[in-house]
Amino acid sequence: AEDGIRDAQESRGLGDVYKRQVLNEVYEDAQLYPYLFEAIDKTYFTQNLSQQAAGLLEYHLKAQVDEFKYLQYVSSIVHAENTTTITNTILRDIEEDLCLSLFTRDTRNLKYLEKLLISLVGHPQIEVRDYAIVLLNSLYDGIDWQMRGPYKTRISNCGKEFVLEVLLTEETNEQNLYVLLNCFSFDKESNSSAITYHKPKITHITDPEKHTKYLYLVLDFGLFPRCGFFDWKIVRLDKNGKFASIYLGGEEKLKSESQLDLSKTDTRQYSTRPLQGRIVVQPSFVKEMQIHEIFVDLEDSEFDAEGKLTKVGNFQKVRENLSSYKSSGINCLYLMGVLERDNGKTYDPETKQVYYKRMEANPLSVTSRDQPCEMLGGAKELSNLVRDSKNLDIKIIIDCIARISSSRSHRKYLEHLVYTLDAVSYTHLRAHETPEHLVCRLLLEKKKTHIRAHDTLE
């Protein structure tokens, strides 16, 4: 395998070809963050992997989180002697696997880790739940910055000035201070995110009253180009291209909202939290919105003397009332009960009409999270409502519910539901059955009287 032509500059052996093929298969899901490191002589930038990155990738080969390891974690947590064992040992190992998987962006690892952490959010011990929430947030952030401390959050709007101002005590070494920025591309057409680093402008400031000296870091990014999370972090870059967090306190603010005032700036030191933050950028029109909440079912609805619903609203009724809302100064409608629920849709063969036996079905007991309620007019009428609202410059917000009905949900959610069996049912498991098979069998036996001659069990 080592036969082939070799020279001092490049390896051309067949064995190296095999090695590269194996590495390509191993690393096909691994993607490094696009860090750019400045050369020592400051004449160019390089994207070459450092020894640390290469070492992490090699370690990645031995730290795969597959189904077997996932089940090992589950078994360890279930049989742990106490909470301390879980938080100090098991969750530490999970954190290590998570950090490595975030660095390499290993989607398979992250899938099993997400599944594991979501289940731990329901753990009976609050210490385990809190730890799991921190790790789960880091997983969804796509980076581990919040593992050592939460972000300091600010709210801004798209189109405002994006000027980051940070005040540090002069005790901080100003050499090689950088600002890491984690956000979506400034190009609105791109859906990719990246971590970039930037050199801030540093000015020395003295507070005459307190006789204290500060480092005033300023970084002007222009204007916020789009909505989303803009996460920043103050770090120091060493000669080996490694970033180290700064654990000193300070005050971060947006120049467009308030000017720097030394007399009011909080200069307390936070020795246990890294200096980092998150700016949540909302659409520019958010502050001007006059929002009105509507339960679509109740729009022009009717009730009988006993309070029973006899006539429900629908998307068409809301559309007909748009002009009235507009004249009242409302420019945004928050629609409740839009998604599909089980209203008992029935077809009458004699009248050839469709009617609904359960008009009063709970609008929040959703059976499908991606379908508008057919009783209210379905996708067609909702589309008409959105079209007319745009013509009147009225924005539509739809209340989306994460949960689904456990008893009447769409069959596409079957594999995501959890079934429980009582002691009596469990004793009736047949030799070849699992609990899941039993549930299916009982459901089929319950409805077998409704199976027609030409139907199959499928």
Short mmCIF file of C-alpha atoms in Angstrom, two decimals:
data_model
loop_
_atom_site.label_atom_id
_atom_site.label_comp_id
_atom_site.label_asym_id
_atom_site.label_seq_id
_atom_site.Cartn_x
_atom_site.Cartn_y
_atom_site.Cartn_z
CA ALA A 1 0.00 0.00 0.00
CA GLU A 2 2.96 2.33 0.48
CA ASP A 3 4.13 1.90 -3.12
CA GLY A 4 4.16 5.06 -5.22
CA ILE A 5 6.09 8.20 -5.99
CA ARG A 6 7.18 10.37 -3.07
CA ASP A 7 9.18 13.57 -2.82
CA ALA A 8 10.14 16.03 -0.11
CA GLN A 9 7.13 18.31 -0.64
CA GLU A 10 4.22 15.97 -1.15
CA SER A 11 3.20 12.43 -0.30
CA ARG A 12 1.81 10.55 -3.27
CA GLY A 13 1.73 6.98 -1.95
CA LEU A 14 -1.29 4.76 -2.49
CA GLY A 15 -1.48 4.24 1.27
CA ASP A 16 -2.05 7.97 1.71
CA VAL A 17 -4.91 7.77 -0.76
CA TYR A 18 -6.53 5.06 1.34
CA LYS A 19 -5.98 7.12 4.49
CA ARG A 20 -7.63 10.17 2.92
CA GLN A 21 -10.59 8.08 1.80
CA VAL A 22 -11.10 6.80 5.33
CA LEU A 23 -10.75 10.27 6.84
CA ASN A 24 -13.23 11.68 4.33
CA GLU A 25 -15.78 9.06 5.37
CA VAL A 26 -15.16 9.74 9.05
CA TYR A 27 -15.27 13.53 8.74
CA GLU A 28 -18.04 13.83 6.17
CA ASP A 29 -20.40 15.33 8.79
CA ALA A 30 -17.71 17.35 10.53
CA GLN A 31 -17.38 21.04 9.66
CA LEU A 32 -15.04 23.39 11.50
CA TYR A 33 -15.99 26.93 12.38
CA PRO A 34 -14.40 29.29 9.80
CA TYR A 35 -11.93 30.99 12.14
CA LEU A 36 -9.37 33.28 10.50
CA PHE A 37 -6.07 33.65 12.36
CA GLU A 38 -3.72 36.56 11.82
CA ALA A 39 -0.12 35.62 11.09
CA ILE A 40 2.60 36.66 13.53
CA ASP A 41 4.07 39.19 11.08
CA LYS A 42 0.51 40.54 10.36
CA THR A 43 1.00 40.16 6.60
CA TYR A 44 -1.74 37.63 5.88
CA PHE A 45 -4.53 35.48 7.34
CA THR A 46 -4.66 31.70 7.38
CA GLN A 47 -7.41 29.09 7.67
CA ASN A 48 -5.04 26.21 8.39
CA LEU A 49 -6.07 23.95 11.25
CA SER A 50 -4.12 24.49 14.43
CA GLN A 51 -2.70 21.52 16.32
CA GLN A 52 -5.52 21.94 18.82
CA ALA A 53 -8.19 21.64 16.12
CA ALA A 54 -6.52 18.60 14.58
CA GLY A 55 -6.30 17.01 18.01
CA LEU A 56 -9.98 17.61 18.63
CA LEU A 57 -10.87 15.99 15.34
CA GLU A 58 -8.79 12.95 16.20
CA TYR A 59 -10.51 12.77 19.58
CA HIS A 60 -13.81 13.05 17.74
CA LEU A 61 -13.19 9.58 16.30
CA LYS A 62 -13.33 8.13 19.82
CA ALA A 63 -16.23 10.23 21.10
CA GLN A 64 -19.16 9.28 18.91
CA VAL A 65 -22.62 9.58 20.45
CA ASP A 66 -24.60 6.85 18.71
CA GLU A 67 -27.67 4.92 19.83
CA PHE A 68 -25.57 2.56 21.94
CA LYS A 69 -23.93 5.40 23.87
CA TYR A 70 -27.28 7.17 24.18
CA LEU A 71 -28.78 4.07 25.83
CA GLN A 72 -25.73 3.86 28.09
CA TYR A 73 -26.37 7.41 29.26
CA VAL A 74 -30.04 6.63 29.86
CA SER A 75 -29.19 3.53 31.89
CA SER A 76 -26.58 5.42 33.95
CA ILE A 77 -29.06 8.20 34.77
CA VAL A 78 -31.88 5.80 35.68
CA HIS A 79 -29.68 3.70 37.96
CA ALA A 80 -27.65 6.58 39.47
CA GLU A 81 -27.43 6.36 43.26
CA ASN A 82 -28.03 10.08 43.83
CA THR A 83 -28.33 13.48 42.16
CA THR A 84 -24.68 14.31 42.80
CA THR A 85 -23.58 11.37 40.65
CA ILE A 86 -25.70 12.66 37.78
CA THR A 87 -24.58 16.30 37.96
CA ASN A 88 -20.89 15.75 38.79
CA THR A 89 -20.19 12.75 36.60
CA ILE A 90 -22.78 11.87 33.97
CA LEU A 91 -23.77 15.40 32.96
CA ARG A 92 -20.10 16.42 32.88
CA ASP A 93 -19.49 13.67 30.34
CA ILE A 94 -22.54 14.79 28.35
CA GLU A 95 -21.23 18.37 28.42
CA GLU A 96 -17.86 17.22 27.06
CA ASP A 97 -19.55 15.32 24.23
CA LEU A 98 -21.76 18.34 23.51
CA CYS A 99 -18.83 20.79 23.32
CA LEU A 100 -16.96 18.50 20.96
CA SER A 101 -20.06 17.92 18.80
CA LEU A 102 -20.70 21.67 18.58
CA PHE A 103 -17.12 22.27 17.50
CA THR A 104 -17.25 19.62 14.79
CA ARG A 105 -20.94 20.28 14.03
CA ASP A 106 -21.65 16.57 14.11
CA THR A 107 -25.38 16.38 13.38
CA ARG A 108 -25.71 12.74 14.41
CA ASN A 109 -24.16 13.35 17.81
CA LEU A 110 -26.31 16.43 18.36
CA LYS A 111 -29.48 14.51 17.48
CA TYR A 112 -28.92 11.96 20.27
CA LEU A 113 -27.73 14.62 22.73
CA GLU A 114 -30.83 16.72 22.07
CA LYS A 115 -33.05 13.70 22.67
CA LEU A 116 -31.24 12.97 25.93
CA LEU A 117 -31.30 16.56 27.24
CA ILE A 118 -34.99 17.06 26.45
CA SER A 119 -35.83 14.02 28.56
CA LEU A 120 -33.67 15.36 31.41
CA VAL A 121 -35.71 18.58 31.46
CA GLY A 122 -38.42 16.40 33.05
CA HIS A 123 -36.12 14.95 35.73
CA PRO A 124 -37.56 15.12 39.29
CA GLN A 125 -34.42 16.83 40.70
CA ILE A 126 -34.16 20.57 40.02
CA GLU A 127 -30.34 20.48 39.86
CA VAL A 128 -30.48 18.02 36.96
CA ARG A 129 -33.18 20.02 35.19
CA ASP A 130 -31.24 23.28 35.50
CA TYR A 131 -28.04 21.68 34.19
CA ALA A 132 -29.92 20.11 31.27
CA ILE A 133 -31.50 23.47 30.35
CA VAL A 134 -28.08 25.16 30.22
CA LEU A 135 -26.74 22.42 27.92
CA LEU A 136 -29.86 22.43 25.77
CA ASN A 137 -29.60 26.21 25.27
CA SER A 138 -25.99 25.78 24.17
CA LEU A 139 -27.05 23.06 21.74
CA TYR A 140 -29.63 25.32 20.12
CA ASP A 141 -27.23 28.29 20.11
CA GLY A 142 -24.78 26.13 18.16
CA ILE A 143 -21.95 27.30 20.42
CA ASP A 144 -20.91 26.75 24.03
CA TRP A 145 -20.58 30.37 25.18
CA GLN A 146 -23.48 30.21 27.66
CA MET A 147 -22.18 27.18 29.54
CA ARG A 148 -20.09 29.38 31.88
CA GLY A 149 -22.59 32.22 32.20
CA PRO A 150 -25.77 33.58 30.63
CA TYR A 151 -25.82 36.34 28.04
CA LYS A 152 -26.49 39.92 29.04
CA THR A 153 -29.40 40.71 26.75
CA ARG A 154 -30.43 43.89 24.94
CA ILE A 155 -33.31 44.59 22.55
CA SER A 156 -32.91 46.59 19.35
CA ASN A 157 -34.54 46.96 15.95
CA CYS A 158 -33.52 46.27 12.38
CA GLY A 159 -31.96 49.34 10.76
CA LYS A 160 -30.63 50.84 14.02
CA GLU A 161 -26.95 51.58 14.60
CA PHE A 162 -24.97 48.51 15.63
CA VAL A 163 -22.25 50.09 17.76
CA LEU A 164 -20.88 47.95 20.56
CA GLU A 165 -19.43 49.82 23.53
CA VAL A 166 -17.72 47.99 26.40
CA LEU A 167 -16.04 49.53 29.45
CA LEU A 168 -13.26 47.62 31.21
CA THR A 169 -10.99 48.51 34.10
CA GLU A 170 -7.48 49.44 33.01
CA GLU A 171 -6.19 46.45 34.94
CA THR A 172 -7.24 44.41 31.94
CA ASN A 173 -4.37 43.78 29.55
CA GLU A 174 -5.36 45.47 26.31
CA GLN A 175 -3.03 43.37 24.17
CA ASN A 176 -4.76 41.18 21.58
CA LEU A 177 -8.32 41.98 22.74
CA TYR A 178 -10.91 40.97 20.16
CA VAL A 179 -14.69 40.80 19.84
CA LEU A 180 -16.20 37.53 18.62
CA LEU A 181 -19.52 37.92 16.82
CA ASN A 182 -21.87 34.98 16.27
CA CYS A 183 -24.84 35.76 14.01
CA PHE A 184 -26.39 35.17 10.63
CA SER A 185 -24.65 36.60 7.61
CA PHE A 186 -25.19 40.32 7.04
CA ASP A 187 -26.34 39.32 3.56
CA LYS A 188 -30.12 39.00 3.86
CA GLU A 189 -30.21 36.40 1.09
CA SER A 190 -28.01 34.02 3.09
CA ASN A 191 -29.36 31.69 5.79
CA SER A 192 -25.94 30.63 7.05
CA SER A 193 -24.37 31.79 10.29
CA ALA A 194 -20.71 32.34 11.10
CA ILE A 195 -18.40 33.33 13.94
CA THR A 196 -16.15 36.25 13.06
CA TYR A 197 -13.62 38.15 15.14
CA HIS A 198 -12.96 41.88 15.08
CA LYS A 199 -10.41 44.28 16.53
CA PRO A 200 -12.12 47.05 18.54
CA LYS A 201 -10.90 50.63 18.91
CA ILE A 202 -9.49 51.04 22.45
CA THR A 203 -9.38 54.40 24.27
CA HIS A 204 -8.02 55.16 27.76
CA ILE A 205 -10.54 57.04 29.94
CA THR A 206 -10.19 58.39 33.49
CA ASP A 207 -13.04 59.04 35.91
CA PRO A 208 -11.95 62.23 37.77
CA GLU A 209 -14.28 61.63 40.69
CA LYS A 210 -13.31 58.05 41.42
CA HIS A 211 -9.73 58.40 40.12
CA THR A 212 -10.25 55.19 38.20
CA LYS A 213 -8.89 54.41 34.76
CA TYR A 214 -10.82 52.45 32.16
CA LEU A 215 -10.41 50.86 28.75
CA TYR A 216 -13.21 52.00 26.45
CA LEU A 217 -13.76 49.46 23.63
CA VAL A 218 -15.79 50.58 20.62
CA LEU A 219 -16.74 48.55 17.57
CA ASP A 220 -18.94 50.01 14.83
CA PHE A 221 -20.71 47.39 12.67
CA GLY A 222 -22.88 49.94 10.86
CA LEU A 223 -26.61 49.14 10.98
CA PHE A 224 -28.42 45.99 11.98
CA PRO A 225 -29.10 44.44 8.55
CA ARG A 226 -31.63 41.80 9.61
CA CYS A 227 -33.58 40.38 12.54
CA GLY A 228 -32.23 37.67 14.80
CA PHE A 229 -29.73 37.03 17.59
CA PHE A 230 -26.41 38.90 17.50
CA ASP A 231 -24.17 37.27 20.14
CA TRP A 232 -20.87 38.92 21.09
CA LYS A 233 -18.00 37.95 23.35
CA ILE A 234 -14.82 39.74 24.48
CA VAL A 235 -11.77 37.46 24.19
CA ARG A 236 -8.00 37.55 24.08
CA LEU A 237 -6.18 35.89 21.18
CA ASP A 238 -2.84 34.29 22.02
CA LYS A 239 0.05 33.48 19.68
CA ASN A 240 -1.24 29.95 19.07
CA GLY A 241 -4.56 31.21 17.74
CA LYS A 242 -6.52 30.25 20.86
CA PHE A 243 -9.27 32.45 22.26
CA ALA A 244 -9.51 33.00 26.03
CA SER A 245 -12.60 34.52 27.66
CA ILE A 246 -12.39 37.78 29.62
CA TYR A 247 -13.99 37.40 33.05
CA LEU A 248 -14.03 41.06 34.07
CA GLY A 249 -17.22 43.09 34.51
CA GLY A 250 -18.32 46.08 32.45
CA GLU A 251 -21.22 47.74 30.74
CA GLU A 252 -22.39 47.12 27.20
CA LYS A 253 -24.89 49.38 25.49
CA LEU A 254 -26.05 50.54 22.07
CA LYS A 255 -24.86 53.99 21.03
CA SER A 256 -28.16 54.86 19.38
CA GLU A 257 -30.07 54.28 22.63
CA SER A 258 -27.80 55.87 25.25
CA GLN A 259 -24.45 57.63 25.38
CA LEU A 260 -21.62 56.44 27.58
CA ASP A 261 -21.81 58.11 31.02
CA LEU A 262 -19.06 57.19 33.46
CA SER A 263 -21.10 58.43 36.42
CA LYS A 264 -23.88 55.96 35.66
CA THR A 265 -21.91 53.06 34.23
CA ASP A 266 -21.95 49.91 36.33
CA THR A 267 -18.29 48.95 36.86
CA ARG A 268 -18.81 46.00 39.21
CA GLN A 269 -16.71 42.94 38.49
CA TYR A 270 -18.38 39.65 37.66
CA SER A 271 -15.63 37.19 38.42
CA THR A 272 -17.71 34.13 37.59
CA ARG A 273 -19.18 35.25 34.26
CA PRO A 274 -17.48 35.83 30.93
CA LEU A 275 -17.95 39.24 29.32
CA GLN A 276 -20.48 38.46 26.62
CA GLY A 277 -23.99 39.39 25.54
CA ARG A 278 -26.84 38.94 23.12
CA ILE A 279 -28.66 41.61 21.14
CA VAL A 280 -32.15 40.52 20.07
CA VAL A 281 -32.96 42.43 16.89
CA GLN A 282 -36.65 42.77 16.06
CA PRO A 283 -38.35 44.16 12.94
CA SER A 284 -38.28 47.95 12.73
CA PHE A 285 -42.08 48.21 12.83
CA VAL A 286 -42.58 46.30 16.11
CA LYS A 287 -42.90 49.37 18.35
CA GLU A 288 -45.52 50.91 16.07
CA MET A 289 -47.79 47.85 16.05
CA GLN A 290 -51.26 48.12 17.60
CA ILE A 291 -52.08 44.45 18.17
CA HIS A 292 -55.60 43.10 18.64
CA GLU A 293 -56.15 39.45 19.65
CA ILE A 294 -58.97 37.53 17.97
CA PHE A 295 -60.40 34.08 18.68
CA VAL A 296 -61.50 33.20 15.15
CA ASP A 297 -64.26 30.91 16.47
CA LEU A 298 -65.87 33.84 18.29
CA GLU A 299 -65.84 36.32 15.39
CA ASP A 300 -69.58 37.09 14.85
CA SER A 301 -70.47 33.83 16.65
CA GLU A 302 -73.86 33.01 18.18
CA PHE A 303 -74.94 31.19 21.38
CA ASP A 304 -78.27 29.79 22.53
CA ALA A 305 -80.02 30.58 25.82
CA GLU A 306 -78.00 27.89 27.62
CA GLY A 307 -74.70 29.32 26.41
CA LYS A 308 -74.05 26.58 23.87
CA LEU A 309 -72.25 27.63 20.71
CA THR A 310 -74.64 27.46 17.75
CA LYS A 311 -72.69 29.42 15.14
CA VAL A 312 -68.93 29.79 14.94
CA GLY A 313 -66.84 32.44 13.28
CA ASN A 314 -64.41 31.78 10.47
CA PHE A 315 -61.62 33.33 8.44
CA GLN A 316 -64.13 34.96 6.08
CA LYS A 317 -65.82 36.82 8.95
CA VAL A 318 -62.45 38.16 10.10
CA ARG A 319 -61.69 39.24 6.54
CA GLU A 320 -65.01 41.08 6.28
CA ASN A 321 -64.20 43.01 9.48
CA LEU A 322 -60.71 44.10 8.42
CA SER A 323 -61.84 47.58 7.39
CA SER A 324 -63.50 48.10 10.76
CA TYR A 325 -60.33 47.10 12.60
CA LYS A 326 -58.27 49.39 10.35
CA SER A 327 -60.50 52.39 11.09
CA SER A 328 -60.02 51.71 14.82
CA GLY A 329 -56.26 52.15 14.49
CA ILE A 330 -55.44 48.43 14.63
CA ASN A 331 -52.58 47.44 12.32
CA CYS A 332 -51.90 43.89 13.55
CA LEU A 333 -54.22 40.96 14.29
CA TYR A 334 -53.13 38.12 16.56
CA LEU A 335 -55.23 35.12 15.52
CA MET A 336 -56.02 32.37 18.06
CA GLY A 337 -57.41 28.92 17.25
CA VAL A 338 -56.23 28.87 13.63
CA LEU A 339 -54.78 25.37 13.51
CA GLU A 340 -56.64 22.16 12.73
CA ARG A 341 -58.60 20.41 15.48
CA ASP A 342 -61.01 17.46 15.49
CA ASN A 343 -64.40 19.05 14.77
CA GLY A 344 -65.94 15.75 13.63
CA LYS A 345 -66.16 16.48 9.93
CA THR A 346 -69.03 14.44 8.47
CA TYR A 347 -70.40 14.04 4.95
CA ASP A 348 -74.16 13.61 4.54
CA PRO A 349 -74.76 11.45 1.43
CA GLU A 350 -78.41 12.55 1.15
CA THR A 351 -77.85 16.30 1.16
CA LYS A 352 -74.30 15.95 -0.14
CA GLN A 353 -73.26 18.52 2.41
CA VAL A 354 -70.38 18.58 4.88
CA TYR A 355 -71.17 19.40 8.49
CA TYR A 356 -69.26 19.33 11.78
CA LYS A 357 -70.55 17.37 14.77
CA ARG A 358 -68.17 18.99 17.28
CA MET A 359 -68.14 22.70 16.57
CA GLU A 360 -67.24 23.37 20.19
CA ALA A 361 -64.03 21.26 20.06
CA ASN A 362 -61.26 23.01 21.99
CA PRO A 363 -59.36 25.29 19.56
CA LEU A 364 -56.19 24.69 21.57
CA SER A 365 -56.41 20.89 21.24
CA VAL A 366 -54.52 20.84 17.95
CA THR A 367 -54.49 17.75 15.75
CA SER A 368 -52.11 19.11 13.08
CA ARG A 369 -49.67 21.96 13.53
CA ASP A 370 -49.21 22.74 9.84
CA GLN A 371 -52.84 22.84 8.66
CA PRO A 372 -55.40 25.64 9.11
CA CYS A 373 -58.70 24.53 10.61
CA GLU A 374 -60.96 23.29 7.83
CA MET A 375 -64.13 24.25 9.70
CA LEU A 376 -62.95 27.88 9.72
CA GLY A 377 -62.33 27.87 5.97
CA GLY A 378 -59.09 25.98 5.60
CA ALA A 379 -56.00 27.11 3.71
CA LYS A 380 -57.96 28.86 0.95
CA GLU A 381 -59.86 31.26 3.21
CA LEU A 382 -56.81 31.91 5.39
CA SER A 383 -54.87 32.82 2.24
CA ASN A 384 -57.65 35.24 1.25
CA LEU A 385 -57.53 36.80 4.71
CA VAL A 386 -53.77 37.31 4.53
CA ARG A 387 -54.04 38.78 1.03
CA ASP A 388 -56.67 41.37 2.01
CA SER A 389 -54.86 42.25 5.24
CA LYS A 390 -51.71 43.03 3.26
CA ASN A 391 -53.70 45.37 1.02
CA LEU A 392 -54.81 47.27 4.15
CA ASP A 393 -51.29 47.15 5.67
CA ILE A 394 -52.51 44.98 8.56
CA LYS A 395 -50.06 42.37 9.75
CA ILE A 396 -51.21 38.87 10.73
CA ILE A 397 -49.68 36.87 13.58
CA ILE A 398 -50.84 33.26 14.00
CA ASP A 399 -50.67 31.67 17.44
CA CYS A 400 -48.72 28.43 16.94
CA ILE A 401 -49.01 25.74 19.62
CA ALA A 402 -46.13 23.37 20.28
CA ARG A 403 -48.27 20.63 21.85
CA ILE A 404 -50.80 18.41 20.07
CA SER A 405 -53.91 16.54 21.15
CA SER A 406 -52.98 13.21 22.75
CA SER A 407 -56.29 11.54 21.90
CA ARG A 408 -57.13 12.88 18.43
CA SER A 409 -53.85 13.89 16.83
CA HIS A 410 -52.97 13.24 13.20
CA ARG A 411 -51.44 9.84 12.48
CA LYS A 412 -48.16 11.49 11.41
CA TYR A 413 -47.47 12.13 15.12
CA LEU A 414 -47.91 8.49 16.21
CA GLU A 415 -44.21 7.78 16.62
CA HIS A 416 -43.82 10.84 18.85
CA LEU A 417 -46.54 9.89 21.36
CA VAL A 418 -45.89 8.10 24.64
CA TYR A 419 -48.31 5.32 25.59
CA THR A 420 -48.67 3.94 29.10
CA LEU A 421 -50.18 0.60 30.12
CA ASP A 422 -51.86 -0.28 33.39
CA ALA A 423 -50.94 -3.45 35.29
CA VAL A 424 -53.88 -5.46 33.95
CA SER A 425 -53.21 -4.69 30.29
CA TYR A 426 -49.53 -5.43 30.68
CA THR A 427 -50.19 -8.96 31.94
CA HIS A 428 -51.98 -9.68 28.67
CA LEU A 429 -48.87 -9.25 26.54
CA ARG A 430 -48.52 -12.15 24.17
CA ALA A 431 -45.26 -14.02 23.86
CA HIS A 432 -44.10 -12.26 20.70
CA GLU A 433 -45.42 -8.78 21.61
CA THR A 434 -43.79 -5.66 22.89
CA PRO A 435 -45.83 -3.00 24.78
CA GLU A 436 -46.07 -1.04 21.51
CA HIS A 437 -47.51 -4.08 19.72
CA LEU A 438 -50.07 -4.52 22.48
CA VAL A 439 -51.26 -0.94 22.16
CA CYS A 440 -51.76 -1.40 18.41
CA ARG A 441 -53.56 -4.73 18.92
CA LEU A 442 -55.92 -3.31 21.53
CA LEU A 443 -56.76 -0.37 19.29
CA LEU A 444 -57.47 -2.68 16.38
CA GLU A 445 -59.57 -5.05 18.50
CA LYS A 446 -61.56 -2.10 19.79
CA LYS A 447 -62.41 -1.02 16.26
CA LYS A 448 -62.55 -4.38 14.47
CA THR A 449 -66.36 -4.29 14.46
CA HIS A 450 -66.10 -1.25 12.16
CA ILE A 451 -63.85 -2.95 9.61
CA ARG A 452 -65.69 -3.58 6.40
CA ALA A 453 -65.34 -6.69 4.28
CA HIS A 454 -63.00 -5.18 1.70
CA ASP A 455 -60.80 -3.37 4.28
CA THR A 456 -57.45 -4.54 5.61
CA LEU A 457 -56.05 -3.82 9.06
CA GLU A 458 -53.63 -1.32 7.48
#
